[in-house]
Amino acid sequence: MDKLYKGLILGLLLGGNLRKRPEKIAVVGLGYVGLPLAVALAEKFSVVGFDIDKTRIKDLQGGHDWTNEISDDEMAKSTLRVSDEPDIMEGVDVFIITTPTPIDKNNQPDLSPVVSASRSAAPYLSKGAVVVLESTVYPGVTEEVCGPALEEGSGLKAGKDFFLGYSPERINPGDREHTISSIPKVIAGQTPEVTELLANMYGAVTAGVFKAASIKTAEAAKVIENAQRDINIAFINEAALIFNQSGISIYDVLEAAGTKWNFLNFKPGLVGGHCIGVDPHYLAYFAERGRVDPEMILAGRKINESMVAYIGGKVSRKLKMGDRVLALGLTFKENVPDLRNSKAVDIIKGLQGASFKVDVHDAEADPEEVKREYGLDLVSALEPVGEKYDCVLGIVAHTSYATMTVDDFRGILKPGGLIADVKGQWRDLHLEGEFERWTL
């Protein structure tokens, strides 16, 4: 009887408006995370997308996704409607917020994009609506930050008139194997009924769902996913520093160690981007707020941040002042155009500041965005203008670089020139003594 009574009360609170499946979904934020999700959901539901970036919306309406996560053919077939006008969210019963969660200059969480997105959606909330946050945050943000912003803008009460949920994004930009349809989705709702609605919605387009114990649990699960990767990469980076001093390549070490079945396959290098280089600071902030010293988390961040100076210093000491360098790769990872938090930029600007003449090529990045964001001009081709280069610095292992041959290097690099291979992408090339090689 008590269970039945609680169910009746919940039904009255919801006004009968909370359905087992959404009728209309709005994805707020159409970047690397939001657009693939919106396109996937649009195969099963009525979906609209909202983004404040007018240029982004114009491109999507023209059928092109510059992130390359969705092909032009997929865009053409999708029923997704997008707009930079918030009234496209009229009549929506489930809102999914997928905005970035950056950090400020002091490495503190910057929740302004999440708050702004919540305020954009708030006027369109109706009784029984559900708002799901997908952005990576520290535990408590959904209920303690998004909830109040939504209440203020809607005049409704969270947990009574509308309901909250959290389902962390797990998109890996550029990864064609681990896509939305193949990744299990962690979900949590403010009530069991909300969790069930999210299970039905996400379960229709993913490889199943895992119902977390609470919204805070789901938030915590996401933030440790990326912090764990950061710490593991930091260990490999520190090992690279140790072995490099004795002329031992970390890549040779990893190849040998990787023959054991339970050795974890992490690679050394730069840690940038919008997730792994950022999210550990959210966990550290949460820890410090609870008076816990996040020693390991911040130690990992310190090691990974130090790799810029280490790599730049190693390359600099092998060159003469005024030498010409061709830097290959500017995006934060291979085979994506994403320039956010690129550590390659820091290396390049460091070399330029040390009086080296650095040309930059990137096979994936948009030259206009590079100029706008970092003030750098990309060269359009690998062929040198004038004399050949003294050094080719491979920073990002785009496929077009990783497949370069010795003949390719002969065309751009002086005899005896330096091939500085940060990612170990040219380890198998037999240089036959023509060039000097350095790698981590």
XYZ file of C-alpha atoms in Angstrom:
440
model
C 0.000 0.000 0.000
C 2.858 2.375 0.899
C 4.511 1.781 -2.506
C 1.210 2.406 -4.296
C 0.662 5.615 -2.319
C 4.133 6.917 -3.225
C 3.466 6.131 -6.874
C 0.211 8.081 -6.826
C 1.897 11.073 -5.175
C 4.688 11.026 -7.781
C 2.090 10.863 -10.537
C 0.339 13.927 -9.121
C 3.620 15.812 -8.841
C 4.410 15.096 -12.478
C 0.951 16.057 -13.578
C 0.951 12.885 -15.675
C 3.418 14.464 -18.087
C 6.488 12.230 -17.619
C 6.416 9.605 -20.341
C 8.397 6.408 -20.660
C 9.840 7.683 -23.958
C 10.467 11.273 -25.015
C 8.247 12.832 -27.660
C 10.668 15.616 -28.630
C 14.329 15.998 -27.677
C 16.548 19.080 -27.817
C 20.333 18.744 -27.836
C 21.860 21.983 -26.559
C 25.382 22.372 -27.933
C 26.298 20.841 -31.301
C 30.032 20.270 -31.080
C 32.059 17.056 -31.079
C 29.713 15.543 -28.486
C 26.328 17.067 -29.207
C 26.099 16.599 -32.961
C 26.836 12.828 -33.116
C 24.394 12.304 -30.244
C 21.692 14.403 -31.916
C 22.108 12.595 -35.249
C 21.965 9.192 -33.538
C 18.859 10.071 -31.519
C 17.173 11.526 -34.604
C 17.098 8.020 -36.082
C 14.630 7.007 -33.352
C 13.040 10.213 -32.048
C 12.001 13.719 -33.030
C 15.151 15.768 -32.326
C 16.172 19.416 -32.643
C 19.589 20.930 -32.027
C 20.466 24.362 -30.665
C 23.838 26.122 -30.702
C 24.736 29.779 -30.218
C 27.453 29.608 -32.906
C 25.771 31.040 -36.012
C 28.580 29.893 -38.312
C 28.357 26.367 -36.959
C 24.599 26.279 -37.511
C 24.942 27.666 -41.037
C 27.442 24.925 -41.898
C 25.214 22.203 -40.438
C 22.159 23.531 -42.248
C 24.254 23.360 -45.406
C 24.906 19.697 -44.680
C 28.540 19.879 -43.531
C 30.133 19.062 -40.172
C 33.636 20.548 -40.015
C 34.573 18.277 -37.096
C 34.289 15.318 -39.502
C 32.445 13.297 -36.868
C 29.378 13.165 -39.137
C 29.783 12.730 -42.891
C 27.984 14.931 -45.405
C 25.982 11.877 -46.464
C 24.851 11.223 -42.882
C 23.898 14.888 -42.481
C 21.849 14.777 -45.670
C 19.919 11.704 -44.501
C 19.296 12.911 -40.938
C 15.932 14.299 -39.827
C 17.696 16.502 -37.258
C 16.690 20.186 -37.373
C 19.176 22.750 -36.044
C 19.041 26.452 -35.247
C 20.809 29.262 -33.428
C 17.393 30.555 -32.332
C 16.352 29.142 -28.948
C 12.672 28.959 -29.876
C 13.481 25.739 -31.744
C 13.222 24.199 -28.252
C 9.511 25.001 -28.039
C 7.482 21.902 -27.123
C 10.504 19.810 -26.075
C 10.112 17.384 -23.181
C 13.746 16.186 -22.851
C 16.685 18.599 -23.006
C 20.263 17.313 -23.281
C 23.060 19.787 -22.475
C 26.418 18.949 -24.099
C 28.374 22.185 -23.726
C 32.116 22.295 -22.929
C 33.375 22.558 -19.350
C 36.725 24.366 -19.570
C 39.015 25.676 -16.846
C 40.135 29.253 -16.248
C 43.669 30.632 -16.101
C 43.954 29.407 -12.492
C 42.890 25.866 -13.431
C 39.548 26.333 -11.707
C 36.314 24.965 -13.227
C 34.557 27.364 -15.585
C 30.908 26.393 -15.540
C 29.687 29.431 -17.469
C 28.909 27.449 -20.676
C 26.780 24.982 -18.694
C 24.961 27.778 -16.865
C 24.405 29.664 -20.130
C 22.983 26.555 -21.799
C 20.695 25.964 -18.810
C 19.421 29.520 -19.032
C 18.790 29.129 -22.759
C 16.686 26.012 -22.193
C 14.879 27.246 -19.059
C 12.119 29.336 -20.731
C 11.023 26.283 -22.718
C 10.600 23.916 -19.777
C 7.117 22.620 -19.135
C 5.836 20.513 -16.275
C 7.256 17.014 -16.460
C 10.239 18.044 -18.601
C 13.588 16.332 -18.059
C 16.962 18.072 -18.383
C 20.038 15.847 -18.806
C 23.594 17.117 -18.440
C 26.285 15.288 -20.435
C 29.201 17.672 -19.835
C 32.070 16.464 -17.639
C 31.736 18.065 -14.197
C 32.547 17.399 -10.554
C 29.859 15.715 -8.405
C 26.981 18.036 -7.536
C 26.981 20.354 -10.557
C 23.807 18.948 -12.138
C 21.710 19.452 -9.027
C 23.522 22.376 -7.386
C 24.350 24.522 -10.425
C 22.150 23.513 -13.357
C 19.055 22.962 -11.226
C 18.954 26.489 -9.741
C 19.722 28.092 -13.140
C 16.840 26.168 -14.703
C 14.510 27.058 -11.820
C 15.349 30.742 -12.072
C 14.703 30.881 -15.796
C 11.556 28.781 -15.828
C 9.774 29.590 -12.601
C 9.451 25.843 -12.026
C 10.847 23.674 -9.248
C 13.420 20.934 -9.872
C 12.279 17.570 -8.536
C 8.675 18.691 -8.534
C 7.780 20.408 -11.819
C 10.739 19.279 -13.917
C 13.445 16.691 -13.348
C 17.190 16.360 -13.715
C 19.398 13.623 -15.079
C 23.036 13.011 -15.874
C 24.599 10.826 -18.552
C 28.291 11.495 -19.203
C 29.471 11.720 -22.792
C 31.993 9.117 -23.890
C 32.768 10.357 -27.388
C 36.374 9.944 -28.519
C 36.909 12.406 -31.394
C 38.260 10.757 -34.512
C 37.566 7.240 -33.225
C 35.549 5.289 -35.817
C 35.456 2.120 -33.705
C 34.148 3.348 -30.355
C 31.086 5.285 -31.498
C 27.810 6.108 -29.752
C 26.192 2.887 -30.920
C 29.004 0.725 -29.513
C 29.576 2.371 -26.120
C 27.470 1.592 -23.014
C 25.869 4.720 -21.524
C 25.960 5.539 -17.810
C 22.688 7.138 -16.736
C 21.148 8.539 -13.554
C 17.891 10.364 -12.939
C 16.500 12.410 -10.106
C 13.826 9.728 -9.652
C 13.549 6.059 -10.706
C 10.997 7.122 -13.330
C 13.438 9.607 -14.872
C 16.159 6.959 -14.899
C 13.788 4.613 -16.717
C 12.987 7.284 -19.314
C 16.726 7.843 -19.887
C 17.251 4.082 -20.184
C 14.618 3.895 -22.900
C 15.970 6.931 -24.728
C 19.702 6.197 -24.653
C 19.179 2.451 -24.869
C 17.574 2.922 -28.274
C 20.832 4.223 -29.802
C 23.688 2.855 -27.651
C 25.159 -0.501 -26.637
C 23.024 -0.570 -23.505
C 22.871 1.481 -20.316
C 24.237 1.277 -16.795
C 22.015 2.785 -14.109
C 24.305 4.576 -11.653
C 23.335 4.783 -7.997
C 22.743 8.549 -8.199
C 23.410 11.623 -10.299
C 26.487 12.435 -8.217
C 27.776 8.893 -8.707
C 27.448 9.238 -12.483
C 29.210 12.605 -12.392
C 32.030 11.098 -10.335
C 32.361 8.108 -12.666
C 32.935 10.365 -15.650
C 35.463 12.662 -14.047
C 37.645 9.763 -12.861
C 37.625 8.170 -16.333
C 39.690 11.012 -17.753
C 41.732 11.582 -14.581
C 42.751 7.922 -14.659
C 43.988 8.238 -18.256
C 45.908 11.390 -17.360
C 47.668 9.663 -14.465
C 48.550 6.593 -16.548
C 49.957 8.742 -19.341
C 51.914 10.727 -16.743
C 53.557 7.527 -15.516
C 54.623 6.602 -19.055
C 55.862 10.151 -19.650
C 57.928 10.017 -16.478
C 59.325 6.649 -17.546
C 60.231 8.205 -20.904
C 62.181 10.962 -19.133
C 64.031 8.377 -17.038
C 64.987 6.088 -19.912
C 65.734 8.878 -22.375
C 68.670 10.007 -20.251
C 70.333 6.652 -20.966
C 69.494 6.588 -24.665
C 66.726 4.028 -24.187
C 63.599 4.667 -26.266
C 60.367 4.430 -24.296
C 58.718 2.995 -27.406
C 61.157 0.075 -27.427
C 60.464 -0.441 -23.725
C 56.698 -0.384 -24.230
C 56.923 -2.839 -27.118
C 58.734 -5.318 -24.871
C 56.569 -4.738 -21.788
C 53.404 -4.977 -23.874
C 53.985 -8.689 -24.458
C 52.622 -9.322 -20.960
C 48.838 -9.861 -21.027
C 47.980 -7.361 -18.287
C 50.341 -4.520 -19.176
C 48.325 -1.344 -19.820
C 48.822 0.117 -23.287
C 49.460 3.826 -22.702
C 51.723 5.941 -24.885
C 53.923 8.947 -23.999
C 53.575 12.452 -25.384
C 51.617 15.664 -25.095
C 48.308 15.731 -23.248
C 46.056 18.491 -24.539
C 42.524 18.702 -25.785
C 39.259 19.464 -24.062
C 39.093 16.394 -21.781
C 42.169 14.668 -20.401
C 44.172 17.874 -19.941
C 41.229 19.630 -18.285
C 38.974 17.236 -16.378
C 41.488 16.238 -13.661
C 41.333 19.836 -12.457
C 37.589 19.371 -11.866
C 38.309 16.364 -9.670
C 41.131 18.223 -7.899
C 38.808 21.170 -7.240
C 36.184 18.849 -5.786
C 38.794 17.145 -3.604
C 40.172 20.405 -2.246
C 36.673 21.649 -1.559
C 36.278 18.591 0.659
C 39.690 19.226 2.281
C 41.387 16.282 0.575
C 44.797 16.857 -0.980
C 44.670 15.476 -4.570
C 48.392 14.672 -4.672
C 48.391 12.003 -7.378
C 45.981 13.879 -9.647
C 47.999 17.098 -9.574
C 51.318 15.237 -9.815
C 50.093 13.645 -13.020
C 49.056 17.020 -14.374
C 52.464 18.501 -13.493
C 54.352 15.738 -15.299
C 52.211 15.927 -18.422
C 52.413 19.718 -18.568
C 56.215 19.500 -18.273
C 56.502 17.534 -21.523
C 56.239 20.697 -23.619
C 59.423 22.151 -22.133
C 61.181 18.775 -22.171
C 60.509 18.062 -25.848
C 61.223 21.637 -26.886
C 64.487 21.595 -24.963
C 65.640 18.287 -26.436
C 65.010 19.479 -29.990
C 66.576 22.903 -29.385
C 69.828 21.428 -28.107
C 70.258 19.422 -31.310
C 69.920 22.499 -33.549
C 71.790 25.746 -34.210
C 70.235 29.169 -33.758
C 68.456 30.188 -36.955
C 67.916 26.622 -38.210
C 64.765 25.982 -40.216
C 62.227 23.608 -38.672
C 59.138 22.060 -40.240
C 56.634 21.175 -37.510
C 54.116 18.544 -38.548
C 50.842 18.614 -36.623
C 49.048 21.240 -34.591
C 45.780 19.624 -33.479
C 45.602 18.061 -30.021
C 45.482 14.488 -31.391
C 45.856 12.599 -34.641
C 43.334 12.655 -37.491
C 41.024 15.296 -36.033
C 40.781 19.051 -36.761
C 40.290 19.911 -33.066
C 42.719 22.624 -31.922
C 41.457 23.101 -28.376
C 44.202 23.203 -25.738
C 46.836 22.146 -28.274
C 50.224 21.579 -26.651
C 51.832 21.456 -30.093
C 51.250 25.196 -30.253
C 53.285 25.683 -27.077
C 56.233 23.728 -28.489
C 56.165 25.665 -31.766
C 55.971 29.058 -30.103
C 58.766 28.035 -27.746
C 61.025 27.185 -30.678
C 60.137 30.426 -32.409
C 60.993 32.316 -29.242
C 64.384 30.583 -29.225
C 65.158 32.091 -32.674
C 64.422 29.044 -34.804
C 62.567 29.570 -38.071
C 59.534 27.333 -37.766
C 57.064 26.494 -40.531
C 53.924 24.635 -39.492
C 51.897 22.136 -41.494
C 48.754 20.340 -40.387
C 46.848 17.963 -42.636
C 43.611 18.256 -40.635
C 43.389 21.759 -39.116
C 41.508 24.679 -40.648
C 44.101 27.375 -41.552
C 41.683 30.204 -40.744
C 40.964 28.797 -37.293
C 44.695 28.339 -36.659
C 45.316 31.967 -37.581
C 42.386 33.209 -35.529
C 43.081 31.156 -32.407
C 46.887 31.053 -32.325
C 48.171 33.667 -34.772
C 50.067 31.032 -36.796
C 50.149 30.649 -40.563
C 50.080 27.097 -41.896
C 52.141 26.202 -44.938
C 49.963 24.578 -47.582
C 52.432 21.947 -48.756
C 55.330 19.938 -47.379
C 57.725 21.084 -50.105
C 60.105 23.694 -48.682
C 60.231 27.173 -50.164
C 63.921 27.756 -50.794
C 66.416 25.612 -48.921
C 65.449 22.329 -47.349
C 64.749 22.153 -43.625
C 67.311 21.440 -40.916
C 64.725 19.579 -38.859
C 61.384 17.869 -39.343
C 59.528 17.778 -36.039
C 56.701 15.232 -35.948
C 54.356 16.317 -33.175
C 51.003 14.805 -34.205
C 50.765 11.418 -35.920
C 48.165 12.184 -38.567
C 47.977 9.213 -40.949
C 49.410 11.283 -43.797
C 52.530 11.896 -41.691
C 52.844 8.421 -40.187
C 53.007 6.925 -43.693
C 55.865 9.163 -44.863
C 58.817 7.374 -46.494
C 62.554 8.010 -46.556
C 62.108 9.520 -50.015
C 59.599 11.979 -48.552
C 62.199 13.121 -46.026
C 64.848 13.389 -48.715
C 62.625 15.883 -50.481
C 62.251 18.240 -47.512
C 65.195 17.631 -45.156
C 68.868 18.472 -45.602
C 71.347 15.554 -45.553
C 72.234 14.898 -41.917
C 69.159 16.844 -40.807
C 67.204 15.971 -37.676
C 64.028 13.891 -37.647
C 62.510 14.621 -34.239
C 59.810 12.003 -33.754
C 57.715 12.814 -30.686
C 55.103 10.096 -31.314
C 57.396 7.307 -32.508
C 55.540 7.255 -35.823
C 58.717 6.788 -37.909
C 60.484 4.223 -35.733
C 60.372 1.585 -38.468
C 61.941 3.782 -41.125
C 65.460 2.690 -42.110
C 67.291 6.007 -42.485
C 70.568 4.393 -43.583
C 72.625 7.052 -41.846
C 71.260 9.871 -43.994
C 69.547 11.706 -41.148
C 69.837 12.097 -37.390
C 66.931 10.673 -35.410
C 65.558 11.614 -32.008
C 62.505 10.163 -30.343
C 61.151 9.864 -26.828
